[in-house]
Tab-separated table of C-alpha atoms in Angstrom:
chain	number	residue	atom	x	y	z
A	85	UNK	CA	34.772	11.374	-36.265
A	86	UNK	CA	37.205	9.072	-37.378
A	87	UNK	CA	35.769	6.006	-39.454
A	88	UNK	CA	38.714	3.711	-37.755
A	89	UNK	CA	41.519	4.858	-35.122
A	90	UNK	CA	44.164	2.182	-33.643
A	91	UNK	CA	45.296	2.796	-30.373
A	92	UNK	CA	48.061	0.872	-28.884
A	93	UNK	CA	48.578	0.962	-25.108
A	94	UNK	CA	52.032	-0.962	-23.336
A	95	UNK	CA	51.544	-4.736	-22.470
A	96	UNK	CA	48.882	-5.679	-25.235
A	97	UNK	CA	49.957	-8.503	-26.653
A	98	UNK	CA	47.910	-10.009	-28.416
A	99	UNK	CA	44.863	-8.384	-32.074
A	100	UNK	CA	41.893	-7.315	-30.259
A	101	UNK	CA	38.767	-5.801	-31.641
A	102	UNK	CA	36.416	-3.375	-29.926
A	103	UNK	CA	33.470	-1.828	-32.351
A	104	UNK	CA	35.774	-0.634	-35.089
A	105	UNK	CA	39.209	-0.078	-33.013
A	106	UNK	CA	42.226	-2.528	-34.338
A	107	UNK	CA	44.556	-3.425	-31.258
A	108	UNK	CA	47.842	-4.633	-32.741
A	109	UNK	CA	51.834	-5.471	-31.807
A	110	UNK	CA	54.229	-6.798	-33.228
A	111	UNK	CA	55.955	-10.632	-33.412
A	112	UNK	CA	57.867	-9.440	-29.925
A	113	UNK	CA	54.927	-8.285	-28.663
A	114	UNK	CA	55.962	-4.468	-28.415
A	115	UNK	CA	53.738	-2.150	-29.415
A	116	UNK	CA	53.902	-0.979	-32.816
A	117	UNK	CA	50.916	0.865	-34.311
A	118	UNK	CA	50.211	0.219	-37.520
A	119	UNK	CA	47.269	2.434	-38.442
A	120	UNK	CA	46.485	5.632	-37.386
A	121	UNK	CA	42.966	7.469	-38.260
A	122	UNK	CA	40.784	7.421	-41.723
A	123	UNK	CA	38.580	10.510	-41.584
A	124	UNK	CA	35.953	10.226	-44.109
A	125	UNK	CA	37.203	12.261	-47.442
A	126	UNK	CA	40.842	11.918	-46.517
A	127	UNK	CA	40.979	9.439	-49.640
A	128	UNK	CA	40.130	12.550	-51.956
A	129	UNK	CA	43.235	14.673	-50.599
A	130	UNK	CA	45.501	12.097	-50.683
A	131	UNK	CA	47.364	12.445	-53.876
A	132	UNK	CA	50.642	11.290	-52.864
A	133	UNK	CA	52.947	8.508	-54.718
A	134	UNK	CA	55.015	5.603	-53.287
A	135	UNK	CA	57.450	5.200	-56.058
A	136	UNK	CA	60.681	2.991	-56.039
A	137	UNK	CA	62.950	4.162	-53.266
A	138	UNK	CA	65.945	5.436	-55.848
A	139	UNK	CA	63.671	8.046	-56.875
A	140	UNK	CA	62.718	9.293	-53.432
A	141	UNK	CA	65.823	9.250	-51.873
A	142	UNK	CA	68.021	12.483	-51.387
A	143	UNK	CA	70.706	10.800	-53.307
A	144	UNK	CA	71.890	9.868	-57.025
A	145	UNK	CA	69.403	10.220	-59.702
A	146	UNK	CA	66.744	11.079	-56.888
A	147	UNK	CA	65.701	14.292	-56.092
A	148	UNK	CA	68.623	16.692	-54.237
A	149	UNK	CA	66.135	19.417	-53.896
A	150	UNK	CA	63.905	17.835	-51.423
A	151	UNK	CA	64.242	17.388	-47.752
A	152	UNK	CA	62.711	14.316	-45.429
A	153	UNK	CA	60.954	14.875	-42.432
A	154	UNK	CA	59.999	12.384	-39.531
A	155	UNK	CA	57.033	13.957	-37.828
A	156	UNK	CA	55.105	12.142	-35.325
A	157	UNK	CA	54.623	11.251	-31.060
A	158	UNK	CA	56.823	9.191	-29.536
A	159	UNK	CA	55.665	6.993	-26.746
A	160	UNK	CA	56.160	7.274	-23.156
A	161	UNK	CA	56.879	3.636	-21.600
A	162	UNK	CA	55.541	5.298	-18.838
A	163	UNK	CA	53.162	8.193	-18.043
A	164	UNK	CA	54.964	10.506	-15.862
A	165	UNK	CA	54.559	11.119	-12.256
A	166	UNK	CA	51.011	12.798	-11.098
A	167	UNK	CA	50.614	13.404	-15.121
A	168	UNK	CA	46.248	13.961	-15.876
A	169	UNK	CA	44.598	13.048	-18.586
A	170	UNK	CA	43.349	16.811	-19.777
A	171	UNK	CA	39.986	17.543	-19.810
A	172	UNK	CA	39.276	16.510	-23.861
A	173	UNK	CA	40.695	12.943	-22.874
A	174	UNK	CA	43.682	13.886	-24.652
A	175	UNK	CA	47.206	13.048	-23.145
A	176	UNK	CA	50.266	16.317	-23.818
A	177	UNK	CA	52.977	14.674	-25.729
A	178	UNK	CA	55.636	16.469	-27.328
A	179	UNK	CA	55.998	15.815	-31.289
A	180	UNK	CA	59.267	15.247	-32.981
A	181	UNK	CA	59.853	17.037	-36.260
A	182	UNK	CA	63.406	15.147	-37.435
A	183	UNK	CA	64.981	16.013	-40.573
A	184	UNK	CA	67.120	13.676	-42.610
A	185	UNK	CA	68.741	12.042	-45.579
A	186	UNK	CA	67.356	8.591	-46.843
A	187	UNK	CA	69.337	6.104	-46.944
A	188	UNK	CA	70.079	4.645	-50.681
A	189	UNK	CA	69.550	0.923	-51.179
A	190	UNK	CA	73.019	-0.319	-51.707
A	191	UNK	CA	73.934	1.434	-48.421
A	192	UNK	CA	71.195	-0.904	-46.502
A	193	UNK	CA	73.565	-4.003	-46.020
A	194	UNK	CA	74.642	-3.744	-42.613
A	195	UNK	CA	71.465	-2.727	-41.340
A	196	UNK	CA	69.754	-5.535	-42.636
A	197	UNK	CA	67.853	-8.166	-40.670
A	198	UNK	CA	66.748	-11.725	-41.507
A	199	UNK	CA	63.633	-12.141	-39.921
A	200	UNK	CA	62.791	-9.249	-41.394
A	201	UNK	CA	64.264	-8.798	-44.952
A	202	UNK	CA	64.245	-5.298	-46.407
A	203	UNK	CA	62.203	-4.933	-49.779
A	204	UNK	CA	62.876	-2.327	-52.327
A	205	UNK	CA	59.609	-1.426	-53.714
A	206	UNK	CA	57.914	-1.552	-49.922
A	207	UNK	CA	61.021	0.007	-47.464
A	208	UNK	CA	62.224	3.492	-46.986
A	209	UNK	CA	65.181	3.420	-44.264
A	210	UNK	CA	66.855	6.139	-42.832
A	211	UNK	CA	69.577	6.612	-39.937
A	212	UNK	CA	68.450	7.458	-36.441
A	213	UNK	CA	70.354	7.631	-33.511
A	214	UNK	CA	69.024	8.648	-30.277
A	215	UNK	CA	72.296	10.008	-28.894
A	216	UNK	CA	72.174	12.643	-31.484
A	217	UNK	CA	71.253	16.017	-30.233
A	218	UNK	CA	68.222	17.657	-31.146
A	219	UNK	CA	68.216	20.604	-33.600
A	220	UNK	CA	66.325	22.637	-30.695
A	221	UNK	CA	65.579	22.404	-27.439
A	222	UNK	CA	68.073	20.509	-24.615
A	223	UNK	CA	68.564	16.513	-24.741
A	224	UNK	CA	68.459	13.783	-27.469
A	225	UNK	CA	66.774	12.214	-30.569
A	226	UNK	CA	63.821	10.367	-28.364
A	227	UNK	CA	63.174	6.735	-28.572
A	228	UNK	CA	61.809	5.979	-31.856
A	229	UNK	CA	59.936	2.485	-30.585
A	230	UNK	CA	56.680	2.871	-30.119
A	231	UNK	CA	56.378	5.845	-32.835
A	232	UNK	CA	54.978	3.332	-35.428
A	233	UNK	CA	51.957	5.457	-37.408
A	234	UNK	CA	54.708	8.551	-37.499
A	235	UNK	CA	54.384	10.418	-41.225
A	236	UNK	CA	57.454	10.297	-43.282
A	237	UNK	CA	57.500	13.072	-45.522
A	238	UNK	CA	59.411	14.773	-48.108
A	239	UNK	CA	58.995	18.269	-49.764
A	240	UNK	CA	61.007	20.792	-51.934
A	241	UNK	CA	63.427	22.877	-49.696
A	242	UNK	CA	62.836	26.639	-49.242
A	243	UNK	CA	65.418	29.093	-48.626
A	244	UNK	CA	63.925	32.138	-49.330
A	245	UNK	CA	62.333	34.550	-46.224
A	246	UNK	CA	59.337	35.419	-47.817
A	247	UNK	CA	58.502	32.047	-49.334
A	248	UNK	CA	55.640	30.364	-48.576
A	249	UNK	CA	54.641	27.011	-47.604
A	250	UNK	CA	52.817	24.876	-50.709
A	251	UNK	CA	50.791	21.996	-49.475
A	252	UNK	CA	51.588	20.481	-53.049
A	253	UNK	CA	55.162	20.396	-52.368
A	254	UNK	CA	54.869	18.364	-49.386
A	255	UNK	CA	54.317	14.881	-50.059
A	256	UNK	CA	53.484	11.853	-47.358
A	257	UNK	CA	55.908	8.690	-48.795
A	258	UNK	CA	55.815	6.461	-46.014
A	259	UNK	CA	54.587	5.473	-42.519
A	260	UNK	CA	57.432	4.737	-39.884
A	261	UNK	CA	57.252	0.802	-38.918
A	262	UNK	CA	60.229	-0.234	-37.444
A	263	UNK	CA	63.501	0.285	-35.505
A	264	UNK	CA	66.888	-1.300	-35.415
A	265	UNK	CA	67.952	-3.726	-32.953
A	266	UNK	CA	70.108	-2.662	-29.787
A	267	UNK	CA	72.966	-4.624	-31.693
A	268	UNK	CA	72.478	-3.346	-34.894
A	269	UNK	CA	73.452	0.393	-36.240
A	270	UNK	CA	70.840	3.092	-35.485
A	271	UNK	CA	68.266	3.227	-38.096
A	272	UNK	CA	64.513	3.528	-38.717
A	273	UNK	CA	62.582	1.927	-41.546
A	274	UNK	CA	59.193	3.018	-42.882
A	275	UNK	CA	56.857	1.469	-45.596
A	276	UNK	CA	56.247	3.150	-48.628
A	277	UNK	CA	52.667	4.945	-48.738
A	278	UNK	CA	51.408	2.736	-51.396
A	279	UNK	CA	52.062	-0.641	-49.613
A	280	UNK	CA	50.594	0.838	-46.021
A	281	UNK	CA	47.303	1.727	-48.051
A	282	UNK	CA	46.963	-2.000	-49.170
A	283	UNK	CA	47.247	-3.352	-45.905
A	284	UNK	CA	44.184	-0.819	-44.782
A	285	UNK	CA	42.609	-2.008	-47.453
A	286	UNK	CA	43.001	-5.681	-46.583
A	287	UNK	CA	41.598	-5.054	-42.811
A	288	UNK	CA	39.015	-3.197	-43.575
A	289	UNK	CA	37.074	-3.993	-46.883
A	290	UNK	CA	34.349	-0.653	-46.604
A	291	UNK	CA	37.406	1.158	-47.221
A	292	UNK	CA	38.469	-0.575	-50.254
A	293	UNK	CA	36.526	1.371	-52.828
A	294	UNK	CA	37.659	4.750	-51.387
A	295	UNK	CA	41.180	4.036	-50.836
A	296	UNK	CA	41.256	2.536	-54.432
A	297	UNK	CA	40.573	6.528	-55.796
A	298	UNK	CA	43.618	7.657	-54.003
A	299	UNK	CA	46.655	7.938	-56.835
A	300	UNK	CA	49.752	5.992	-56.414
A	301	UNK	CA	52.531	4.525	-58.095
A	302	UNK	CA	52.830	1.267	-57.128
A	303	UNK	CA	56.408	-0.028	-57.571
A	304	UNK	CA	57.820	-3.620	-59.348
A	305	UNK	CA	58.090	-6.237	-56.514
């Protein structure tokens, strides 16, 4: 069983704490999930690295060879009609498996917001626009609000038939945290790996020792 699992549900507005679930939303009080689940040992198999975000992204003197993946649920504002809860307690929603470039820093300046300033050594942003088609499947890029806890993840790109799939070339960077405003150009904005794990961290102190075994790179402020 999980050791801590936030849940966020529409219309909470407000940190609430039952037994070891953390309730939280953001300053407009719209959901936005912030942690998913810690099972205990995770800490041991996370080797990944936040590192500063000209290394990570798919341009310059970054890494060409690699590939960045959204992969997550995205929320339904609304359950749909006559829609039951399966038997587990477990509700059928459809993941999202979106690939695409990063976005480099000096290409962040017109997505940039004051309340909520982008930082180099915390932000990862990327492009999203949900009128863009999907890759598969009929319809459109869903709505990314509400997706908060989404993995962002990068890995080496395969184009061979027969080659296989290397958990060591697949790397989690970030956590998604964010969307653009309706008035701003489409984009999404996740927080480096490294700066989510010190916010778990701060919450929850019996984690501290565990989570400070895990190896980043923490970047220069």
């Amino acid at each position: 069983m999980p050791q801590q699992v936030l849940l966020a549900r529409k219309g909470i507005t407000r940190v609430e704490e039952a037994g070891k679930s953390v309730l939280r939303v953001n300053v407009n009080g719209e959901m936005d999930v912030g942690y998913i689940a810690i099972v205990p040992g995770t800490s041991e198999s996370l080797g990944h690295q936040a590192i500063e975000i000209d290394r990570i992204c798919n341009f310059g003197r970054g890494q060409p060879g690699r590939n960045s993946f959204l992969w997550g649920y995205p929320d339904w504002s609304e359950a749909p009609h006559n829609h039951r809860m399966s038997k587990s307690g477990n509700v059928d929603l459809q993941p999202i498996n979106y690939a695409f470039p990063l976005l480099a820093a000096d290409e962040w300046g017109d997505l940039e917001d004051s309340r909520f300033p982008f930082k180099k050594s915390r932000d990862i942003v990327f492009r999203y626009d949900r009128h863009e088609d999907l890759k598969c499947g009929d319809g459109t890029l869903p709505n990314p609000k509400g997706m908060s806890g989404c993995g962002l993840w990068q890995g080496i790109t395969r184009i061979g038939p027969n080659d296989l799939w290397v958990a060591e070339d697949i790397k989690l960077i970030g956590i998604q945290c964010g969307v653009g405003r309706p008035d701003s150009p489409p984009f999404a904005r996740c927080v480096q790996i490294h700066h989510w794990l010190s916010l778990v961290a701060n919450d929850f102190p019996s984690l501290r020792r565990a989570i400070g075994k895990v190896k980043t790179v923490s970047s220069p402020p």
